[in-house]
Structures are given as structure tokens and as C-alpha cells.
Amino acid sequence: MPEHTFDLVVRAERAITPDGERSVAVGIRDGVIEAVRDRDSSMSAPRSRDLAADEVLLPGLVDSHVHVNEPGRTEWEGFATATRAAAAGGVTTIVDMPLNSVPPTTTVEALATKRAAARGRVAVDVGFWGGAVPENTAPGAAGELRALHGEGVYGFKSFLSPSGVEEFGHLSPAEFRAAVTEIGAFGGQIIVHAEDPGILGAAPPARGREYGSFLASRPDEAEHAAIELVVETARSTGTRSHILHLSTASALPLIERAKADGVPLTVETCPHYLTLAAERVPAGATEFKCCPPIRSEANRDALWQALGSGLIDCVVSDHSPSTPDLKHLDTGDFGTAWGGVSGLQVGFSAVWTEAARRGHTLADVVRWMSRRPAEITGLGAKGRLEPGCDADLAVVAPGQTARVDARELQHRHPLSAYDGEELRGVVRETWLRGERVDLGEPKGRLLRRG
């Protein structure tokens, strides 16, 4: 008998590759894609998986904006539940934000603590962002940023307005410029929550059950002004800069000019900004509260246009859960409820549902939710069905619909802005390095930059 060439061969009539949609046979050995050939090619392996006629093979999705909250606030989510939710949603790699865990990931010691909490408990691969805060950007302390970079974080998260948790302070404009200069000096990347604290402070505070009150408390101008600071700082320093969770379309012309000028700037938005709208948020439905906020239907349309043109680079979840009591579901008060949408597991289906309605393709969604997040973050072996990449796969039925039941999601708490929504695109299987993910047997790895 001939010796097997591969460990596994996956055949699909439809697959999304860097060259577009095509039929393929994917040969996998030692957890890595070694060949992508025509579907009917002769390829030998002891294991095979032939996709059904209604299934499409995608590279595993990459979600570079997830708040796992462990350790310190594990009751909000945690590595076990977050990574199971990721796998159930076709996501094979997440990158964890440096807050709202305690301690936040702003020192090498805190990074070690977080890695220890995650080790052996993750169903998918997990990388980590560091944090840039006043304590580690002050004169004489910025060496901590370089040390974190050396320990393999993928970049540095900063806030230009209060973060919502005391242990992760926001940067003043001067502190931000100093941090960006230091990070650029060692070739790092800054990722920014861009809202201006002065404009937020002057806005009317949110009170009560009406979503309009909350929306008025986080005006477009706050986001726009902070993005101006990010753009000008990136322009003057040359440091790679990434705008997190863009919600306002008002900043798109500013971003377009910056990119045209060659400013090293990338931009993400989130499923909830692309699929939900302020006009449709029910009174007291605080599961829709997030910062920056879900804005109008017209604003949503403009975000879609920018995403389709490539002005917005990628779509990631900003999964930011909390315990249900912090959402104040009993009162429905948007002024006091925690701000964050839980959407890690349903992100692909939510985006594909709306993308298909607007005439976009699965190849577009893969670019937004897999290839570009991997490229921006620096995950070179992720996000593509291509030789040399990790054999991370998602098997989806793009035409199948399913109704979201928050009680059945893998998230730690049964709370979702998508509860009851019928979404298109069902994830049937998720594979990590050539092995089908078993939610009861965590085999994910902890990743380091480089």
C-alpha cells in the first residue's frame, strides 16, 4: 500500500480561498495546510472529510477583540466559556483584551498571571493584547511597554476616555502621544478606544429606559474628535494605529483622507453596528447598550458602504459580557447598566445575514472576519486556506437559518441582543489544526507575537 501523503484530506465543492470561491481538496499534515488542490485531485490520507452539498469550507474566523475577563472577573465570562462560544461560532482564534480582568494586562507579571489562568482551559487558540495606561506610559515607566512587547503581546490597547473600570485608566492626549511614540520606537502597534472625554462630559447624562437618552450621552462628535487625535498622532509618529469598534460614520471622510495620505491606520467595526439600529432598540433593553453606541439606520448603511469599499478593514465582536445583574434588567436603566454586547458566538451569522441581504459574498465576510483581523493583529499563520497556514477550518451551511436562543449559547450568561432573531448561516463544525473541536476537551494553544 502507498504511504499516506497527508494526515487528513478535506474535500469541498465550495470553499473560500485567497483566490476566491472554488472547489478544493485540502491536504493537512501535523496540523498545517500542506496543499490546496482541485477537489477531485488524488490525495492519500487515513482520514477524510467530504463536505455536504449545502456546506462551505471557510478558514477559521479570527476575533481580535474579545473581553474574556479572567482572572478577577471570571464570573463575567472566563476562558472556558468564551473559547467554547468562539468555537461554536466558527472562530478558531481570539485575542484577549487587557481589561476587564484583574489585574489588567499592563505588566509582564500580569500577563503571566493571565496566561496561567488560561492554560489548559481554552477550546481555541488565544493571543493577548497588552494595555497602555498612565502607570506604564509615565516617564521612566515606559520600559514596561517594551517588556510586554518582548513577552509576545500583539499590541497595546488604550482608552482616550474612562474605560468603565478603575484599574485601567485612560490616557490624556499628552500621555497618548508619549505612548504612541514609545510603541513606535520598538515597532509595536497601538489600538485605541476613541471617544473624547470632554465631549462626553458635556453631553446630557443617560437616564431611564429610553435608548435615545443613552445615544445622546455618547454623541458622534466624541468619537470623531478622538479619531482626529489618533490620526494626527499616527501621521506624526508613523506608529501603526488601529481604531477599535468604529460606530460613527461621521469620521469616515477623515479616515479616508488619512489612508490616502499613507497614514499607518486600520479600522474595525462590529457586528452589532452593522446589524442593529437605534430606532429598533426596545425601551429598557439594556442588552443593546455598548460604548460607543449602536447608532441610526442611516449611519449603519454608511458603515456598510465603507466596509464594502475597504475603508473599514475588518469586523470583530467586541464581546464584552457581564453578569446579568450589572445589566440592570429589572429597571432597564440605560444610565446605570453595564455597557457591552455579548456577541462572540453569533457574530458570523449576524454579519452574513445582513451581508447576503446587501449583495455581499461569503468571500467578503471571510476577508472581514478572518484574513484581515489576522493580518492586522500579526497572526501570520491564521485566516487563510493556504499552504503553510494552520489547518483551522469552519464548516458552515450558509443557506440554513436558525433562531437564536440566548439560553443555548455557550456564553457564560444567557444574555444576547440577538435573542429571538432568526439568522442565516449555521456553523456545523469547527476544526483547529486539523482536529475537530470538542467543546468538552480544550486543545487550544496560547499564542505569542512572532
GROMACS .gro file of C-alpha atoms in nm:
model
  450
    1MET     CA    1   0.000   0.000   0.000
    2PRO     CA    2   0.125   0.351  -0.075
    3GLU     CA    3   0.239   0.559   0.215
    4HIS     CA    4  -0.011   0.825   0.316
    5THR     CA    5   0.083   1.173   0.198
    6PHE     CA    6  -0.138   1.362   0.446
    7ASP     CA    7  -0.298   1.306   0.786
    8LEU     CA    8  -0.634   1.441   0.667
    9VAL     CA    9  -0.791   1.545   0.340
   10VAL     CA   10  -1.095   1.774   0.339
   11ARG     CA   11  -1.291   1.800   0.015
   12ALA     CA   12  -1.545   2.071  -0.056
   13GLU     CA   13  -1.738   2.171  -0.365
   14ARG     CA   14  -1.735   2.524  -0.226
   15ALA     CA   15  -1.450   2.677  -0.027
   16ILE     CA   16  -1.331   3.032   0.032
   17THR     CA   17  -0.963   3.061  -0.059
   18PRO     CA   18  -0.741   3.368  -0.108
   19ASP     CA   19  -0.825   3.336  -0.478
   20GLY     CA   20  -1.199   3.340  -0.414
   21GLU     CA   21  -1.459   3.065  -0.402
   22ARG     CA   22  -1.362   2.734  -0.564
   23SER     CA   23  -1.387   2.358  -0.518
   24VAL     CA   24  -1.092   2.218  -0.324
   25ALA     CA   25  -0.920   1.925  -0.167
   26VAL     CA   26  -0.718   2.044   0.132
   27GLY     CA   27  -0.429   1.825   0.244
   28ILE     CA   28  -0.331   1.860   0.610
   29ARG     CA   29  -0.028   1.724   0.792
   30ASP     CA   30   0.082   1.790   1.151
   31GLY     CA   31  -0.193   2.048   1.191
   32VAL     CA   32  -0.080   2.259   0.895
   33ILE     CA   33  -0.229   2.301   0.548
   34GLU     CA   34   0.021   2.150   0.305
   35ALA     CA   35  -0.179   2.154  -0.018
   36VAL     CA   36  -0.489   2.314  -0.165
   37ARG     CA   37  -0.577   2.142  -0.493
   38ASP     CA   38  -0.879   2.076  -0.711
   39ARG     CA   39  -1.149   1.878  -0.535
   40ASP     CA   40  -1.104   1.563  -0.739
   41SER     CA   41  -0.726   1.550  -0.706
   42SER     CA   42  -0.574   1.221  -0.595
   43MET     CA   43  -0.462   1.273  -0.235
   44SER     CA   44  -0.396   0.996   0.017
   45ALA     CA   45  -0.473   1.019   0.389
   46PRO     CA   46  -0.603   0.789   0.665
   47ARG     CA   47  -0.877   1.038   0.743
   48SER     CA   48  -1.105   1.234   0.514
   49ARG     CA   49  -1.398   1.471   0.541
   50ASP     CA   50  -1.622   1.534   0.240
   51LEU     CA   51  -1.848   1.832   0.288
   52ALA     CA   52  -2.217   1.804   0.207
   53ALA     CA   53  -2.367   1.984  -0.090
   54ASP     CA   54  -2.506   2.263   0.127
   55GLU     CA   55  -2.179   2.319   0.320
   56VAL     CA   56  -1.896   2.563   0.253
   57LEU     CA   57  -1.541   2.541   0.387
   58LEU     CA   58  -1.402   2.859   0.541
   59PRO     CA   59  -1.078   2.937   0.715
   60GLY     CA   60  -1.144   2.959   1.088
   61LEU     CA   61  -1.257   3.307   1.187
   62VAL     CA   62  -1.025   3.538   1.382
   63ASP     CA   63  -1.177   3.761   1.650
   64SER     CA   64  -0.916   4.008   1.769
   65HIS     CA   65  -1.145   4.193   2.012
   66VAL     CA   66  -1.271   3.974   2.297
   67HIS     CA   67  -1.305   4.060   2.666
   68VAL     CA   68  -1.259   3.729   2.846
   69ASN     CA   69  -1.239   3.899   3.191
   70GLU     CA   70  -1.038   3.623   3.359
   71PRO     CA   71  -0.887   3.632   3.618
   72GLY     CA   72  -1.057   3.871   3.856
   73ARG     CA   73  -1.397   3.890   3.687
   74THR     CA   74  -1.432   3.531   3.572
   75GLU     CA   75  -1.796   3.538   3.681
   76TRP     CA   76  -1.850   3.776   3.385
   77GLU     CA   77  -1.722   3.518   3.130
   78GLY     CA   78  -1.390   3.328   3.155
   79PHE     CA   79  -1.159   3.142   2.917
   80ALA     CA   80  -1.353   2.815   2.923
   81THR     CA   81  -1.689   2.964   2.824
   82ALA     CA   82  -1.553   3.233   2.592
   83THR     CA   83  -1.349   2.989   2.385
   84ARG     CA   84  -1.634   2.737   2.367
   85ALA     CA   85  -1.858   3.018   2.237
   86ALA     CA   86  -1.590   3.111   1.985
   87ALA     CA   87  -1.562   2.754   1.858
   88ALA     CA   88  -1.939   2.719   1.833
   89GLY     CA   89  -1.939   3.031   1.616
   90GLY     CA   90  -1.664   2.918   1.379
   91VAL     CA   91  -1.395   3.129   1.547
   92THR     CA   92  -1.065   2.946   1.588
   93THR     CA   93  -0.850   3.231   1.724
   94ILE     CA   94  -0.933   3.508   1.968
   95VAL     CA   95  -0.714   3.786   2.102
   96ASP     CA   96  -0.799   3.882   2.458
   97MET     CA   97  -0.829   4.244   2.566
   98PRO     CA   98  -0.619   4.360   2.865
   99LEU     CA   99  -0.928   4.460   3.064
  100ASN     CA  100  -1.168   4.384   3.243
  101SER     CA  101  -0.954   4.122   3.411
  102VAL     CA  102  -0.789   4.188   3.747
  103PRO     CA  103  -0.503   4.252   3.723
  104PRO     CA  104  -0.523   4.417   3.380
  105THR     CA  105  -0.255   4.311   3.132
  106THR     CA  106  -0.036   4.617   3.178
  107THR     CA  107   0.276   4.448   3.322
  108VAL     CA  108   0.476   4.138   3.241
  109GLU     CA  109   0.371   3.991   3.574
  110ALA     CA  110   0.003   4.046   3.496
  111LEU     CA  111   0.048   3.884   3.154
  112ALA     CA  112   0.197   3.577   3.324
  113THR     CA  113  -0.100   3.567   3.562
  114LYS     CA  114  -0.346   3.578   3.272
  115ARG     CA  115  -0.164   3.308   3.078
  116ALA     CA  116  -0.164   3.086   3.387
  117ALA     CA  117  -0.541   3.134   3.419
  118ALA     CA  118  -0.593   3.037   3.054
  119ARG     CA  119  -0.353   2.744   3.028
  120GLY     CA  120  -0.529   2.412   2.963
  121ARG     CA  121  -0.874   2.571   2.954
  122VAL     CA  122  -0.908   2.707   2.601
  123ALA     CA  123  -1.100   2.542   2.318
  124VAL     CA  124  -0.945   2.766   2.051
  125ASP     CA  125  -0.613   2.949   2.016
  126VAL     CA  126  -0.576   3.262   2.228
  127GLY     CA  127  -0.343   3.559   2.197
  128PHE     CA  128  -0.319   3.862   2.422
  129TRP     CA  129  -0.314   4.239   2.390
  130GLY     CA  130  -0.122   4.449   2.638
  131GLY     CA  131  -0.254   4.772   2.784
  132ALA     CA  132  -0.115   5.126   2.772
  133VAL     CA  133  -0.225   5.314   3.086
  134PRO     CA  134  -0.091   5.615   3.276
  135GLU     CA  135   0.113   5.393   3.508
  136ASN     CA  136   0.319   5.229   3.233
  137THR     CA  137   0.347   5.527   2.998
  138ALA     CA  138   0.479   5.778   3.254
  139PRO     CA  139   0.842   5.899   3.219
  140GLY     CA  140   1.069   5.627   3.347
  141ALA     CA  141   0.799   5.358   3.330
  142ALA     CA  142   0.757   5.312   2.954
  143GLY     CA  143   1.008   5.027   2.960
  144GLU     CA  144   0.718   4.810   3.076
  145LEU     CA  145   0.561   4.851   2.732
  146ARG     CA  146   0.878   4.729   2.564
  147ALA     CA  147   0.897   4.438   2.807
  148LEU     CA  148   0.538   4.335   2.730
  149HIS     CA  149   0.616   4.355   2.360
  150GLY     CA  150   0.913   4.127   2.419
  151GLU     CA  151   0.686   3.882   2.601
  152GLY     CA  152   0.470   3.844   2.293
  153VAL     CA  153   0.164   4.067   2.324
  154TYR     CA  154   0.024   4.166   1.986
  155GLY     CA  155  -0.003   4.537   2.060
  156PHE     CA  156  -0.134   4.784   2.315
  157LYS     CA  157  -0.490   4.883   2.396
  158SER     CA  158  -0.552   5.237   2.516
  159PHE     CA  159  -0.856   5.444   2.609
  160LEU     CA  160  -0.893   5.814   2.541
  161SER     CA  161  -1.193   5.831   2.776
  162PRO     CA  162  -1.273   5.645   3.100
  163SER     CA  163  -1.274   5.270   3.044
  164GLY     CA  164  -1.550   5.186   3.292
  165VAL     CA  165  -1.316   5.009   3.535
  166GLU     CA  166  -1.092   5.191   3.782
  167GLU     CA  167  -0.786   4.970   3.736
  168PHE     CA  168  -0.749   5.058   3.366
  169GLY     CA  169  -0.707   5.434   3.337
  170HIS     CA  170  -0.742   5.639   3.021
  171LEU     CA  171  -0.465   5.842   2.862
  172SER     CA  172  -0.462   6.219   2.829
  173PRO     CA  173  -0.365   6.350   2.483
  174ALA     CA  174  -0.009   6.409   2.604
  175GLU     CA  175   0.014   6.062   2.759
  176PHE     CA  176  -0.130   5.911   2.442
  177ARG     CA  177   0.128   6.082   2.221
  178ALA     CA  178   0.408   5.968   2.452
  179ALA     CA  179   0.281   5.610   2.449
  180VAL     CA  180   0.244   5.604   2.071
  181THR     CA  181   0.596   5.741   2.027
  182GLU     CA  182   0.742   5.476   2.258
  183ILE     CA  183   0.545   5.193   2.099
  184GLY     CA  184   0.652   5.303   1.753
  185ALA     CA  185   1.016   5.306   1.862
  186PHE     CA  186   1.013   4.927   1.910
  187GLY     CA  187   0.787   4.852   1.614
  188GLY     CA  188   0.466   4.794   1.807
  189GLN     CA  189   0.102   4.874   1.738
  190ILE     CA  190  -0.145   5.087   1.935
  191ILE     CA  191  -0.517   5.002   1.930
  192VAL     CA  192  -0.750   5.273   2.053
  193HIS     CA  193  -1.091   5.317   2.211
  194ALA     CA  194  -1.153   5.659   2.059
  195GLU     CA  195  -1.404   5.880   2.242
  196ASP     CA  196  -1.325   6.230   2.367
  197PRO     CA  197  -1.383   6.264   2.745
  198GLY     CA  198  -1.452   6.638   2.731
  199ILE     CA  199  -1.733   6.599   2.480
  200LEU     CA  200  -1.873   6.302   2.671
  201GLY     CA  201  -1.864   6.504   2.993
  202ALA     CA  202  -2.057   6.791   2.833
  203ALA     CA  203  -2.328   6.565   2.691
  204PRO     CA  204  -2.651   6.507   2.883
  205PRO     CA  205  -2.617   6.201   3.109
  206ALA     CA  206  -2.815   5.891   3.019
  207ARG     CA  207  -3.115   5.824   3.240
  208GLY     CA  208  -3.403   5.582   3.230
  209ARG     CA  209  -3.539   5.324   2.991
  210GLU     CA  210  -3.534   5.515   2.662
  211TYR     CA  211  -3.243   5.427   2.436
  212GLY     CA  212  -3.243   5.777   2.289
  213SER     CA  213  -3.121   5.914   2.621
  214PHE     CA  214  -2.819   5.687   2.615
  215LEU     CA  215  -2.747   5.762   2.249
  216ALA     CA  216  -2.746   6.137   2.323
  217SER     CA  217  -2.495   6.079   2.603
  218ARG     CA  218  -2.237   5.933   2.356
  219PRO     CA  219  -2.258   6.172   2.059
  220ASP     CA  220  -2.086   6.116   1.726
  221GLU     CA  221  -1.870   6.421   1.794
  222ALA     CA  222  -1.695   6.247   2.083
  223GLU     CA  223  -1.586   5.961   1.862
  224HIS     CA  224  -1.495   6.192   1.574
  225ALA     CA  225  -1.276   6.422   1.787
  226ALA     CA  226  -1.085   6.132   1.940
  227ILE     CA  227  -1.026   5.975   1.599
  228GLU     CA  228  -0.876   6.307   1.488
  229LEU     CA  229  -0.621   6.272   1.769
  230VAL     CA  230  -0.542   5.913   1.670
  231VAL     CA  231  -0.497   6.008   1.304
  232GLU     CA  232  -0.273   6.307   1.370
  233THR     CA  233  -0.060   6.112   1.617
  234ALA     CA  234  -0.019   5.826   1.371
  235ARG     CA  235   0.065   6.077   1.100
  236SER     CA  236   0.338   6.245   1.306
  237THR     CA  237   0.492   5.931   1.459
  238GLY     CA  238   0.448   5.669   1.188
  239THR     CA  239   0.330   5.421   1.451
  240ARG     CA  240   0.082   5.156   1.337
  241SER     CA  241  -0.252   5.262   1.482
  242HIS     CA  242  -0.583   5.081   1.486
  243ILE     CA  243  -0.922   5.233   1.564
  244LEU     CA  244  -1.140   4.997   1.765
  245HIS     CA  245  -1.516   4.945   1.723
  246LEU     CA  246  -1.593   5.234   1.490
  247SER     CA  247  -1.959   5.320   1.532
  248THR     CA  248  -1.992   5.666   1.376
  249ALA     CA  249  -1.997   5.719   1.002
  250SER     CA  250  -1.914   6.087   1.055
  251ALA     CA  251  -1.545   6.001   1.087
  252LEU     CA  252  -1.525   5.812   0.757
  253PRO     CA  253  -1.407   6.111   0.545
  254LEU     CA  254  -1.131   6.179   0.800
  255ILE     CA  255  -1.024   5.813   0.787
  256GLU     CA  256  -1.036   5.812   0.408
  257ARG     CA  257  -0.806   6.116   0.385
  258ALA     CA  258  -0.563   5.964   0.633
  259LYS     CA  259  -0.540   5.637   0.444
  260ALA     CA  260  -0.500   5.819   0.113
  261ASP     CA  261  -0.208   6.007   0.268
  262GLY     CA  262  -0.041   5.683   0.372
  263VAL     CA  263  -0.103   5.718   0.744
  264PRO     CA  264  -0.048   5.370   0.901
  265LEU     CA  265  -0.411   5.338   1.010
  266THR     CA  266  -0.654   5.046   1.021
  267VAL     CA  267  -1.015   5.041   1.136
  268GLU     CA  268  -1.257   4.781   1.268
  269THR     CA  269  -1.629   4.780   1.327
  270CYS     CA  270  -1.852   4.522   1.495
  271PRO     CA  271  -2.149   4.302   1.405
  272HIS     CA  272  -2.385   4.499   1.629
  273TYR     CA  273  -2.310   4.826   1.447
  274LEU     CA  274  -2.374   4.657   1.113
  275THR     CA  275  -2.690   4.464   1.200
  276LEU     CA  276  -2.872   4.659   1.473
  277ALA     CA  277  -3.005   5.015   1.476
  278ALA     CA  278  -3.101   5.273   1.737
  279GLU     CA  279  -3.453   5.307   1.600
  280ARG     CA  280  -3.518   4.940   1.679
  281VAL     CA  281  -3.381   4.916   2.034
  282PRO     CA  282  -3.675   4.850   2.269
  283ALA     CA  283  -3.721   5.056   2.582
  284GLY     CA  284  -3.534   4.904   2.875
  285ALA     CA  285  -3.342   4.656   2.656
  286THR     CA  286  -3.003   4.718   2.814
  287GLU     CA  287  -2.852   4.413   2.643
  288PHE     CA  288  -2.812   4.656   2.348
  289LYS     CA  289  -2.603   4.905   2.548
  290CYS     CA  290  -2.239   4.936   2.442
  291CYS     CA  291  -1.980   5.211   2.411
  292PRO     CA  292  -1.961   5.366   2.159
  293PRO     CA  293  -2.331   5.313   2.095
  294ILE     CA  294  -2.536   5.147   1.826
  295ARG     CA  295  -2.643   5.439   1.607
  296SER     CA  296  -2.907   5.507   1.341
  297GLU     CA  297  -3.010   5.302   1.040
  298ALA     CA  298  -2.865   5.567   0.806
  299ASN     CA  299  -2.536   5.550   0.996
  300ARG     CA  300  -2.541   5.171   0.963
  301ASP     CA  301  -2.585   5.199   0.586
  302ALA     CA  302  -2.281   5.426   0.564
  303LEU     CA  303  -2.072   5.179   0.765
  304TRP     CA  304  -2.167   4.906   0.520
  305GLN     CA  305  -2.061   5.122   0.226
  306ALA     CA  306  -1.724   5.185   0.391
  307LEU     CA  307  -1.680   4.817   0.470
  308GLY     CA  308  -1.762   4.720   0.113
  309SER     CA  309  -1.510   4.968  -0.026
  310GLY     CA  310  -1.233   4.852   0.208
  311LEU     CA  311  -1.219   5.177   0.404
  312ILE     CA  312  -1.318   4.979   0.713
  313ASP     CA  313  -1.076   4.688   0.731
  314CYS     CA  314  -1.239   4.421   0.943
  315VAL     CA  315  -1.529   4.310   1.163
  316VAL     CA  316  -1.473   4.173   1.514
  317SER     CA  317  -1.709   4.113   1.803
  318ASP     CA  318  -1.601   4.340   2.091
  319HIS     CA  319  -1.756   4.067   2.302
  320SER     CA  320  -1.792   4.245   2.637
  321PRO     CA  321  -2.016   4.047   2.872
  322SER     CA  322  -2.101   4.098   3.237
  323THR     CA  323  -2.319   3.928   3.492
  324PRO     CA  324  -2.690   3.985   3.424
  325ASP     CA  325  -2.736   4.191   3.740
  326LEU     CA  326  -2.493   4.454   3.606
  327LYS     CA  327  -2.717   4.498   3.305
  328HIS     CA  328  -2.995   4.616   3.540
  329LEU     CA  329  -3.257   4.421   3.352
  330ASP     CA  330  -3.500   4.477   3.638
  331THR     CA  331  -3.506   4.853   3.586
  332GLY     CA  332  -3.393   4.873   3.223
  333ASP     CA  333  -3.199   5.189   3.309
  334PHE     CA  334  -2.956   5.270   3.030
  335GLY     CA  335  -2.778   5.518   3.255
  336THR     CA  336  -2.668   5.265   3.515
  337ALA     CA  337  -2.639   4.938   3.317
  338TRP     CA  338  -2.300   4.796   3.216
  339GLY     CA  339  -2.213   4.875   2.855
  340GLY     CA  340  -2.120   4.575   2.645
  341VAL     CA  341  -2.274   4.341   2.387
  342SER     CA  342  -2.228   3.965   2.411
  343GLY     CA  343  -2.191   3.851   2.052
  344LEU     CA  344  -1.892   3.620   2.015
  345GLN     CA  345  -2.083   3.307   1.913
  346VAL     CA  346  -2.333   3.473   1.679
  347GLY     CA  347  -2.107   3.725   1.504
  348PHE     CA  348  -2.061   3.531   1.181
  349SER     CA  349  -2.431   3.452   1.139
  350ALA     CA  350  -2.535   3.808   1.218
  351VAL     CA  351  -2.292   3.958   0.967
  352TRP     CA  352  -2.362   3.700   0.696
  353THR     CA  353  -2.738   3.751   0.730
  354GLU     CA  354  -2.707   4.123   0.662
  355ALA     CA  355  -2.420   4.090   0.414
  356ALA     CA  356  -2.616   3.849   0.197
  357ARG     CA  357  -2.916   4.080   0.205
  358ARG     CA  358  -2.696   4.362   0.078
  359GLY     CA  359  -2.542   4.157  -0.203
  360HIS     CA  360  -2.206   4.072  -0.046
  361THR     CA  361  -2.046   3.728  -0.072
  362LEU     CA  362  -1.905   3.475   0.169
  363ALA     CA  363  -1.561   3.569   0.037
  364ASP     CA  364  -1.626   3.925   0.159
  365VAL     CA  365  -1.723   3.801   0.504
  366VAL     CA  366  -1.413   3.581   0.526
  367ARG     CA  367  -1.196   3.879   0.433
  368TRP     CA  368  -1.358   4.095   0.701
  369MET     CA  369  -1.376   3.834   0.976
  370SER     CA  370  -1.075   3.610   0.915
  371ARG     CA  371  -0.799   3.728   0.683
  372ARG     CA  372  -0.790   4.099   0.771
  373PRO     CA  373  -0.811   4.059   1.152
  374ALA     CA  374  -0.527   3.807   1.129
  375GLU     CA  375  -0.316   4.040   0.914
  376ILE     CA  376  -0.376   4.347   1.128
  377THR     CA  377  -0.302   4.163   1.451
  378GLY     CA  378   0.007   3.988   1.315
  379LEU     CA  379  -0.125   3.630   1.317
  380GLY     CA  380   0.064   3.520   1.008
  381ALA     CA  381  -0.046   3.155   1.011
  382LYS     CA  382  -0.417   3.230   1.055
  383GLY     CA  383  -0.706   3.345   0.842
  384ARG     CA  384  -0.641   3.172   0.508
  385LEU     CA  385  -0.696   2.838   0.335
  386GLU     CA  386  -0.342   2.835   0.203
  387PRO     CA  387  -0.036   2.610   0.229
  388GLY     CA  388   0.171   2.694   0.535
  389CYS     CA  389  -0.124   2.817   0.738
  390ASP     CA  390  -0.267   2.643   1.042
  391ALA     CA  391  -0.540   2.397   0.947
  392ASP     CA  392  -0.810   2.599   1.125
  393LEU     CA  393  -1.141   2.546   0.949
  394ALA     CA  394  -1.509   2.627   0.978
  395VAL     CA  395  -1.776   2.422   0.804
  396VAL     CA  396  -2.084   2.636   0.752
  397ALA     CA  397  -2.425   2.596   0.591
  398PRO     CA  398  -2.476   2.948   0.454
  399GLY     CA  399  -2.835   2.889   0.346
  400GLN     CA  400  -2.959   2.734   0.669
  401THR     CA  401  -3.133   2.957   0.922
  402ALA     CA  402  -3.164   2.922   1.298
  403ARG     CA  403  -3.332   3.123   1.568
  404VAL     CA  404  -3.103   3.248   1.844
  405ASP     CA  405  -3.193   3.128   2.192
  406ALA     CA  406  -2.966   3.300   2.442
  407ARG     CA  407  -3.014   3.011   2.686
  408GLU     CA  408  -2.849   2.774   2.439
  409LEU     CA  409  -2.540   2.982   2.364
  410GLN     CA  410  -2.203   2.881   2.506
  411HIS     CA  411  -2.155   3.226   2.662
  412ARG     CA  412  -2.144   3.213   3.042
  413HIS     CA  413  -2.469   3.409   3.078
  414PRO     CA  414  -2.790   3.376   2.872
  415LEU     CA  415  -2.796   3.738   2.759
  416SER     CA  416  -2.786   3.847   2.396
  417ALA     CA  417  -2.903   4.139   2.186
  418TYR     CA  418  -2.979   3.875   1.921
  419ASP     CA  419  -3.209   3.664   2.137
  420GLY     CA  420  -3.506   3.555   1.925
  421GLU     CA  421  -3.353   3.670   1.595
  422GLU     CA  422  -3.356   3.430   1.302
  423LEU     CA  423  -3.011   3.439   1.146
  424ARG     CA  424  -2.873   3.287   0.830
  425GLY     CA  425  -2.557   3.077   0.824
  426VAL     CA  426  -2.516   2.785   1.064
  427VAL     CA  427  -2.172   2.675   1.179
  428ARG     CA  428  -2.177   2.294   1.175
  429GLU     CA  429  -1.815   2.215   1.260
  430THR     CA  430  -1.501   2.394   1.372
  431TRP     CA  431  -1.155   2.242   1.324
  432LEU     CA  432  -0.838   2.354   1.499
  433ARG     CA  433  -0.506   2.249   1.344
  434GLY     CA  434  -0.670   1.958   1.163
  435GLU     CA  435  -0.873   1.827   1.458
  436ARG     CA  436  -1.244   1.877   1.501
  437VAL     CA  437  -1.305   2.088   1.811
  438ASP     CA  438  -1.464   1.900   2.100
  439LEU     CA  439  -1.610   2.159   2.338
  440GLY     CA  440  -1.553   1.924   2.630
  441GLU     CA  441  -1.184   1.875   2.554
  442PRO     CA  442  -0.996   2.208   2.532
  443LYS     CA  443  -0.696   2.179   2.300
  444GLY     CA  444  -0.634   2.543   2.212
  445ARG     CA  445  -0.291   2.700   2.242
  446LEU     CA  446  -0.172   3.026   2.393
  447LEU     CA  447  -0.013   3.236   2.121
  448ARG     CA  448   0.274   3.484   2.126
  449ARG     CA  449   0.352   3.751   1.871
  450GLY     CA  450   0.616   3.625   1.633
   0.00000   0.00000   0.00000
